[in-house]
Coordinates of C-alpha atoms in Angstrom, one line a residue:
M1 CA -18.4 5.4 0.3
A2 CA -19.1 4.4 -3.3
C3 CA -20.5 6.0 -6.4
G4 CA -22.8 4.6 -9.1
N5 CA -20.0 3.0 -11.0
C6 CA -18.4 1.4 -8.0
G7 CA -21.7 0.1 -6.5
T8 CA -23.1 -3.4 -6.7
G9 CA -24.7 -4.7 -9.9
A10 CA -28.1 -6.2 -10.5
D11 CA -27.0 -9.6 -9.3
G12 CA -25.3 -8.2 -6.2
S13 CA -21.7 -8.5 -7.5
P14 CA -19.5 -5.4 -7.2
K15 CA -19.0 -3.5 -10.5
G16 CA -15.8 -1.7 -9.6
C17 CA -14.6 1.3 -11.7
K18 CA -11.0 0.0 -11.2
N19 CA -9.6 3.5 -10.6
N20 CA -8.2 2.7 -7.2
G21 CA -9.4 5.7 -5.3
T22 CA -9.3 8.1 -8.4
C23 CA -12.9 7.5 -9.6
G24 CA -13.9 9.9 -12.3
T25 CA -17.5 10.3 -11.1
D26 CA -16.6 12.0 -7.8
G27 CA -18.3 9.5 -5.6
C28 CA -15.4 7.5 -4.0
N29 CA -12.3 9.6 -4.9
K30 CA -9.7 10.1 -2.2
L31 CA -9.2 13.7 -3.3
T32 CA -12.8 14.7 -3.0
V33 CA -13.3 17.8 -0.8
F34 CA -16.6 18.4 1.0
D35 CA -17.9 21.9 0.2
W36 CA -19.2 22.8 3.6
L37 CA -19.9 26.4 2.4
S38 CA -22.2 25.3 -0.4
N39 CA -25.4 26.3 1.4
M40 CA -24.1 29.7 2.5
S41 CA -24.7 32.8 0.4
L42 CA -22.1 35.5 0.0
P43 CA -22.5 39.0 1.6
E44 CA -24.0 41.7 -0.5
G45 CA -21.6 43.3 -2.9
Q46 CA -19.0 40.5 -2.7
E47 CA -18.2 38.5 -5.9
A48 CA -17.5 34.8 -5.9
F49 CA -13.9 33.6 -6.2
N50 CA -13.1 33.2 -9.9
Y51 CA -10.9 30.2 -9.6
V52 CA -12.0 26.6 -9.9
E53 CA -10.4 23.3 -8.9
V54 CA -10.4 20.7 -11.7
R55 CA -9.4 17.0 -11.4
F56 CA -8.1 14.7 -14.1
K57 CA -7.2 11.0 -14.3
N58 CA -4.9 9.5 -11.7
G59 CA -5.7 12.1 -9.0
R60 CA -4.1 15.0 -10.9
K61 CA -5.5 18.3 -9.8
N62 CA -5.0 21.8 -11.0
Y63 CA -6.6 25.3 -10.5
Y64 CA -8.0 27.3 -13.4
K65 CA -9.2 30.8 -13.7
N66 CA -12.8 31.4 -14.7
D67 CA -12.4 34.7 -16.6
D68 CA -15.7 34.3 -18.6
K69 CA -17.6 33.8 -15.3
I70 CA -19.2 30.6 -16.5
T71 CA -21.7 29.2 -14.0
L72 CA -20.1 26.0 -12.8
S73 CA -20.9 23.6 -10.1
I74 CA -19.3 20.5 -8.7
G75 CA -19.4 17.6 -11.2
D76 CA -19.4 19.6 -14.4
I77 CA -17.1 18.5 -17.2
V78 CA -15.2 21.4 -18.6
A79 CA -12.6 22.0 -21.3
T80 CA -9.5 23.6 -19.9
Q81 CA -6.4 25.2 -21.3
A82 CA -3.3 23.0 -21.9
E83 CA 0.2 23.5 -23.2
S84 CA -1.1 22.6 -26.6
G85 CA -4.7 22.1 -27.4
H86 CA -7.2 21.6 -24.6
D87 CA -7.8 19.0 -21.8
I88 CA -11.0 17.6 -20.3
G89 CA -11.6 17.4 -16.6
M90 CA -14.2 17.6 -13.9
V91 CA -14.9 20.4 -11.5
T92 CA -14.4 19.3 -7.9
L93 CA -14.5 22.5 -5.9
T94 CA -15.8 26.1 -6.4
G95 CA -16.1 29.2 -4.3
E96 CA -14.1 30.3 -1.2
L97 CA -12.8 26.9 -0.4
V98 CA -10.7 27.1 -3.6
R99 CA -9.0 30.2 -2.1
V100 CA -8.2 28.2 1.0
Q101 CA -6.8 25.2 -1.0
M102 CA -4.6 27.5 -3.1
K103 CA -3.3 29.2 0.0
R104 CA -2.5 25.9 1.6
K105 CA -0.7 24.6 -1.4
K106 CA 1.1 27.9 -1.9
I107 CA -0.3 28.6 -5.4
K108 CA -0.2 32.2 -6.4
Q109 CA -3.0 34.0 -8.3
D110 CA -2.8 35.9 -11.6
T111 CA 0.7 34.6 -12.6
P112 CA 1.9 34.1 -16.2
D113 CA 1.5 30.3 -15.7
T114 CA -2.2 30.6 -14.7
L115 CA -4.4 28.5 -17.0
K116 CA -8.0 29.3 -17.9
I117 CA -11.2 27.5 -18.5
Y118 CA -12.5 27.6 -22.1
R119 CA -16.1 26.3 -21.8
K120 CA -18.3 23.5 -20.6
A121 CA -17.5 20.3 -22.5
S122 CA -19.8 19.6 -25.4
Q123 CA -20.9 16.1 -26.4
R124 CA -18.3 15.9 -29.1
D125 CA -15.6 16.7 -26.6
I126 CA -16.8 14.0 -24.3
D127 CA -16.9 11.4 -27.1
I128 CA -13.3 12.2 -28.2
W129 CA -12.3 12.0 -24.5
T130 CA -13.9 8.6 -23.8
T131 CA -12.6 7.2 -27.1
A132 CA -9.1 8.1 -26.1
R133 CA -9.5 6.7 -22.6
E134 CA -10.5 3.3 -24.1
K135 CA -7.2 3.1 -26.0
E136 CA -5.0 3.5 -22.9
E137 CA -5.1 -0.1 -21.7
P138 CA -4.1 -1.8 -25.0
M139 CA -1.5 0.9 -25.5
K140 CA 0.0 0.2 -22.1
V141 CA 0.4 -3.5 -23.0
R142 CA 2.1 -2.7 -26.3
A143 CA 4.4 -0.1 -24.7
R144 CA 5.6 -2.6 -22.2
Q145 CA 6.4 -5.1 -24.9
I146 CA 8.5 -2.5 -26.8
A147 CA 10.4 -1.5 -23.6
I148 CA 11.2 -5.2 -22.8
R149 CA 12.4 -5.7 -26.4
L150 CA 14.8 -2.7 -26.1
Q151 CA 16.0 -4.1 -22.7
L152 CA 15.3 -0.9 -20.8
Q153 CA 15.4 -1.1 -17.0
M154 CA 12.0 0.7 -16.5
K155 CA 8.4 -0.1 -15.8
I156 CA 5.5 1.6 -17.6
S157 CA 2.8 1.8 -15.0
D158 CA 0.1 3.9 -16.6
I159 CA -0.9 6.0 -19.7
E160 CA -3.0 9.2 -19.7
F161 CA -4.4 10.8 -22.9
Q162 CA -5.0 14.5 -23.1
G163 CA -8.7 15.5 -23.5
D164 CA -8.4 16.2 -27.2
A165 CA -6.4 13.0 -27.9
S166 CA -3.4 14.9 -29.2
K167 CA -0.9 13.8 -26.6
A168 CA -0.3 10.7 -24.5
T169 CA 1.7 10.9 -21.2
F170 CA 3.5 7.7 -20.2
Y171 CA 4.2 7.3 -16.5
Y172 CA 7.1 5.0 -15.6
T173 CA 9.3 4.1 -12.7
A174 CA 13.0 3.3 -12.8
E175 CA 15.8 3.1 -10.3
D176 CA 18.5 4.6 -12.5
R177 CA 18.6 7.0 -15.3
V178 CA 17.1 5.6 -18.6
D179 CA 17.9 6.6 -22.1
F180 CA 14.6 6.3 -23.8
R181 CA 15.3 8.3 -27.0
Q182 CA 14.9 5.2 -29.2
L183 CA 11.8 4.2 -27.2
I184 CA 10.1 7.6 -27.9
K185 CA 10.7 7.1 -31.7
E186 CA 9.2 3.7 -31.7
F187 CA 6.2 4.9 -29.6
A188 CA 5.6 7.8 -32.0
Q189 CA 5.7 5.4 -35.0
E190 CA 3.5 2.9 -33.3
F191 CA 0.8 5.1 -31.8
R192 CA 0.9 8.1 -34.2
T193 CA 0.6 10.7 -31.4
R194 CA 2.8 13.1 -29.4
I195 CA 4.6 11.3 -26.6
E196 CA 5.6 12.6 -23.2
M197 CA 7.5 10.5 -20.6
R198 CA 7.1 11.3 -17.0
Q199 CA 8.9 9.5 -14.2
I200 CA 7.1 8.9 -10.9
G201 CA 8.1 7.4 -7.6
L202 CA 7.4 3.9 -6.4
R203 CA 4.9 5.3 -3.8
Q204 CA 2.9 7.0 -6.6
E205 CA 2.9 3.8 -8.6
A206 CA 1.6 1.8 -5.7
A207 CA -1.1 4.5 -5.2
R208 CA -2.2 4.1 -8.8
L209 CA -2.2 0.3 -8.9
G210 CA -3.7 -0.2 -5.4
G211 CA -3.6 -3.5 -3.4
I212 CA -4.0 -5.1 0.0
G213 CA -1.4 -4.4 2.7
S214 CA -0.1 -6.7 5.4
C215 CA -2.7 -5.4 7.8
G216 CA -5.5 -6.8 5.6
R217 CA -6.9 -3.5 4.4
E218 CA -6.5 -1.5 1.2
L219 CA -3.4 0.6 0.8
C220 CA -3.5 4.0 2.5
C221 CA -1.9 5.7 -0.5
S222 CA -4.7 4.4 -2.8
T223 CA -7.6 5.2 -0.5
W224 CA -7.1 8.3 1.5
L225 CA -3.4 9.3 1.8
T226 CA -2.6 12.2 -0.5
D227 CA 0.8 13.4 0.7
F228 CA 3.9 11.2 1.0
R229 CA 6.1 12.1 4.0
S230 CA 9.6 10.7 4.2
V231 CA 10.0 7.6 6.4
T232 CA 13.3 6.7 8.0
T233 CA 14.6 3.7 9.9
S234 CA 14.8 5.9 13.1
A235 CA 11.0 5.7 13.3
A236 CA 11.3 1.9 13.7
R237 CA 14.1 2.3 16.2
Y238 CA 12.0 4.6 18.4
Q239 CA 9.2 2.1 18.4
Q240 CA 11.5 -0.8 19.4
L241 CA 10.8 -2.7 16.1
S242 CA 13.2 -5.1 14.6
L243 CA 15.0 -3.7 11.5
N244 CA 13.7 -6.5 9.2
P245 CA 13.3 -5.0 5.7
Q246 CA 10.8 -7.7 4.7
K247 CA 8.4 -6.6 7.5
L248 CA 9.0 -2.9 7.4
A249 CA 8.7 -2.5 3.6
G250 CA 5.4 -2.1 1.9
Q251 CA 4.3 -3.1 -1.6
C252 CA 6.2 -0.2 -3.1
G253 CA 9.5 -1.6 -1.7
K254 CA 9.9 1.5 0.6
L255 CA 9.3 1.8 4.3
K256 CA 5.7 1.7 5.3
C257 CA 4.0 5.0 5.7
C258 CA 2.2 3.7 8.8
L259 CA 5.4 3.8 10.7
N260 CA 4.9 7.6 11.1
Y261 CA 1.3 7.3 12.5
E262 CA 2.2 6.5 16.1
L263 CA 5.7 8.0 16.1
D264 CA 4.7 11.2 18.0
A265 CA 3.2 9.1 20.8
Y266 CA 6.4 7.2 21.2
M267 CA 8.5 10.3 21.1
D268 CA 6.4 11.8 23.9
A269 CA 6.7 8.7 26.0
L270 CA 10.5 8.5 25.5
K271 CA 11.0 12.0 26.9
S272 CA 11.0 10.7 30.5
F273 CA 13.5 7.8 29.6
P274 CA 17.2 8.3 30.1
K275 CA 19.4 7.6 27.1
T276 CA 20.3 3.9 26.7
E277 CA 23.9 4.8 26.2
T278 CA 24.2 6.3 29.7
K279 CA 25.8 3.9 32.2
L280 CA 25.0 3.7 35.9
Y281 CA 27.9 3.7 38.3
T282 CA 27.5 2.0 41.6
K283 CA 29.8 0.6 44.3
K284 CA 29.1 -2.9 43.1
G285 CA 30.0 -2.1 39.5
T286 CA 29.0 -0.3 36.3
A287 CA 25.6 -1.2 34.8
V288 CA 24.6 -1.0 31.2
C289 CA 21.1 -0.8 29.8
Q290 CA 19.9 -4.0 28.1
K291 CA 16.2 -3.4 27.3
I292 CA 13.4 -0.9 27.8
D293 CA 9.6 -1.2 27.9
I294 CA 8.0 2.1 26.7
F295 CA 4.5 1.2 27.8
Q296 CA 5.3 0.2 31.3
G297 CA 8.1 2.7 31.8
R298 CA 10.7 0.1 32.9
L299 CA 14.4 -0.4 32.1
W300 CA 16.6 -3.5 32.6
Y301 CA 20.3 -3.1 33.5
A302 CA 23.1 -5.6 33.9
Y303 CA 26.5 -5.3 35.5
E304 CA 29.5 -5.5 33.3
G305 CA 30.7 -9.1 33.5
E306 CA 27.3 -10.3 34.8
W307 CA 25.4 -10.1 31.6
M308 CA 22.9 -12.8 32.5
N309 CA 21.6 -11.1 35.6
W310 CA 19.2 -8.2 34.7
H311 CA 17.8 -5.8 37.2
E312 CA 14.5 -4.1 36.6
L313 CA 14.2 -0.3 37.3
T314 CA 11.7 2.3 36.7
T315 CA 12.4 5.6 34.8
D316 CA 12.3 7.5 38.1
H317 CA 14.9 5.2 39.7
A318 CA 17.2 5.3 36.7
N319 CA 17.0 9.1 36.6
E320 CA 17.7 9.2 40.3
I321 CA 20.8 7.2 39.9
I322 CA 22.0 9.3 37.0
T323 CA 21.5 12.4 39.0
A324 CA 23.5 10.9 41.9
N325 CA 26.3 10.0 39.6
R326 CA 26.5 13.6 38.3
K327 CA 26.6 14.9 41.8
K328 CA 29.2 12.2 42.6
E329 CA 27.1 10.8 45.4
P330 CA 27.8 7.1 46.1
V331 CA 25.1 4.5 45.1
A332 CA 25.4 1.1 46.7
S333 CA 23.9 -1.1 44.1
L334 CA 21.0 -1.6 41.8
E335 CA 19.4 -4.2 44.0
E336 CA 18.3 -1.5 46.4
F337 CA 16.0 0.0 43.7
A338 CA 15.1 -3.2 42.0
S339 CA 13.8 -4.8 45.3
E340 CA 11.0 -2.3 45.4
L341 CA 9.5 -3.8 42.2
I342 CA 9.6 -7.4 43.4
V343 CA 6.1 -8.7 44.1
E344 CA 5.5 -12.0 45.8
T345 CA 3.3 -14.2 43.7
T346 CA 1.7 -17.4 44.8
V347 CA 1.1 -19.9 42.1
D348 CA -2.2 -21.8 42.6
F349 CA -2.5 -25.0 40.6
G350 CA -6.2 -25.5 41.3
N351 CA -8.5 -27.0 38.8
V352 CA -10.1 -24.6 36.3
V353 CA -13.6 -25.1 35.1
G354 CA -13.5 -27.4 32.1
Q355 CA -9.9 -28.5 32.8
D356 CA -8.9 -32.1 33.6
S357 CA -6.9 -33.1 36.7
L358 CA -3.2 -33.0 36.4
T359 CA -2.9 -36.3 38.3
R360 CA -5.4 -38.2 36.1
F361 CA -2.6 -40.5 34.8
D362 CA -1.1 -41.3 38.2
K363 CA -3.9 -43.5 39.4
P364 CA -4.0 -47.1 38.1
K365 CA -6.8 -48.1 35.9
T366 CA -9.2 -50.4 37.9
T367 CA -11.4 -52.8 35.9
N368 CA -14.0 -55.3 37.2
K369 CA -13.1 -58.6 35.8
R370 CA -16.2 -60.4 37.0
R371 CA -18.4 -57.9 35.2
N372 CA -16.4 -58.3 32.0
N373 CA -16.6 -62.1 32.2
R374 CA -20.4 -62.0 32.6
Q375 CA -20.8 -59.7 29.7
K376 CA -18.7 -62.0 27.6
K377 CA -20.8 -65.1 28.5
R378 CA -24.0 -63.2 27.7
S379 CA -22.6 -62.1 24.4
N380 CA -21.5 -65.7 23.5
S381 CA -24.9 -67.1 24.5
D382 CA -26.7 -64.6 22.4
N383 CA -24.6 -65.4 19.4
K384 CA -25.5 -69.2 19.4
P385 CA -28.3 -70.3 17.1
Q386 CA -31.7 -71.3 18.6
A387 CA -31.6 -74.9 17.2
K388 CA -28.6 -75.9 19.3
R389 CA -30.2 -74.6 22.5
S390 CA -33.1 -77.1 22.1
Q391 CA -30.9 -80.2 21.8
P392 CA -30.6 -82.4 25.0
K393 CA -27.4 -82.5 26.8
G394 CA -25.1 -85.5 26.1
P395 CA -23.8 -88.0 28.6
K396 CA -21.1 -87.0 30.9
K397 CA -17.6 -88.2 30.2
P398 CA -15.9 -90.4 32.7
K399 CA -13.1 -89.2 34.8
Q400 CA -9.7 -90.4 33.8
G401 CA -6.9 -91.4 36.2
G402 CA -7.0 -92.4 39.8
Q403 CA -6.7 -89.0 41.2
K404 CA -9.7 -87.6 42.9
G405 CA -11.0 -84.1 42.4
K406 CA -9.5 -83.8 38.9
T407 CA -11.5 -83.9 35.7
T408 CA -9.1 -83.9 32.9
Q409 CA -10.4 -84.4 29.4
K410 CA -8.4 -85.6 26.5
P411 CA -8.9 -83.8 23.2
Q412 CA -10.8 -85.8 20.6
K413 CA -8.9 -86.9 17.6
E414 CA -10.1 -86.0 14.1
G415 CA -12.1 -88.8 12.4
Q416 CA -12.8 -90.6 15.7
K417 CA -16.4 -91.6 16.3
Q418 CA -18.2 -90.6 19.4
G419 CA -19.0 -93.7 21.4
G420 CA -22.4 -94.7 22.8
T421 CA -25.7 -93.0 22.4
K422 CA -27.1 -94.9 25.4
P423 CA -28.2 -92.9 28.4
N424 CA -25.7 -94.7 30.7
N425 CA -22.2 -96.2 30.5
R426 CA -22.6 -99.4 32.3
N427 CA -21.4 -101.7 29.5
K428 CA -18.3 -99.7 29.1
K429 CA -15.2 -101.4 30.4
R430 CA -13.6 -99.8 33.4
P431 CA -9.8 -99.6 33.6
H432 CA -8.1 -102.6 35.4
K433 CA -6.9 -101.7 38.9
P434 CA -3.9 -103.6 40.2
K435 CA -4.4 -105.8 43.4
P436 CA -2.4 -105.0 46.4
N437 CA 0.3 -107.6 47.3
A438 CA -0.5 -109.8 50.2

């Protein structure tokens, strides 16, 4: 849901009106109301409801009386009555739905505080209004600098000009009471306009600024949430959540509004559960509740003194034991009820598709040495140059020593010439053998 200002640009990049759910063109505003009676005509003789809903910046709405019976439709920019001067807003709802909205918000008709619509805004009114809107951002930066210089414990979150640019409303947040009398004097001297200070809550500030929550989506308060209900820590206790302030707090520093979304479902489920403070009395001993599971409807109890042994019970069993205790009927032990929930499970360690065997490291690794040696010889022969392969083989070296069957070869010394290039070794002296004694 996006309007013309929030849609994508010519190059496909998002424009973004940067109003965080309070768009002024009525396309993506979180306070937009669908007029489902717009195509229906009123019965004969009945006049249209003479109140109109008008929206301003930051999601501020108000209801104005149309005494002059000006023909208005949704989207028209009108000049409305203000405390001093006039304001510029946009019509968001007309007809009978305005009566329903006023009744729901308990706004009375024809009271002394009822404001009126003056006219449709002229081009001059719109020019003054847009010029004042352009001044708001630089004014906010300057106002924050002045507040920091005065060492005030406050944060100025937004500024809103009145339609006729005669007054500026400063929205701020502060934990304690702030004395901003000197601040107003300096603002009046700096900006040359009437100043109004309005304090808002931290939730309203987060709704105006916007942001991304821990769930990965935009903040609920800046997109669709219009009313802020109180959130307490009991909501987290009912949902069995850990009371960790860092996880339960939102960007506003308060408890998250989404803690209330599922609270009613948890409350309905807990109606069948006994109170965790209730003890179970048996012949074996007194049992105390240790843990509950809301989704499965189970409770875990442990005997006093045997805190490590937990016994699982259903809500029906726990209520049955509590009823027996009230009637002072004896209950043997919790094991009688817990044994009904024990289910025998057989663990199968079979191989799963795509999973390796668990005993793959137990078997020794077998290698074929002969195959490896052959591959080494082939690789060595391939690495030798071709010229050496064509040379003839040299003469065989003689066997040394008198031992038969052994062919020991002495290493050749460096610098020693190789003897004999003749094809045989007949001229070579053989070692002298000693004669046997007679």
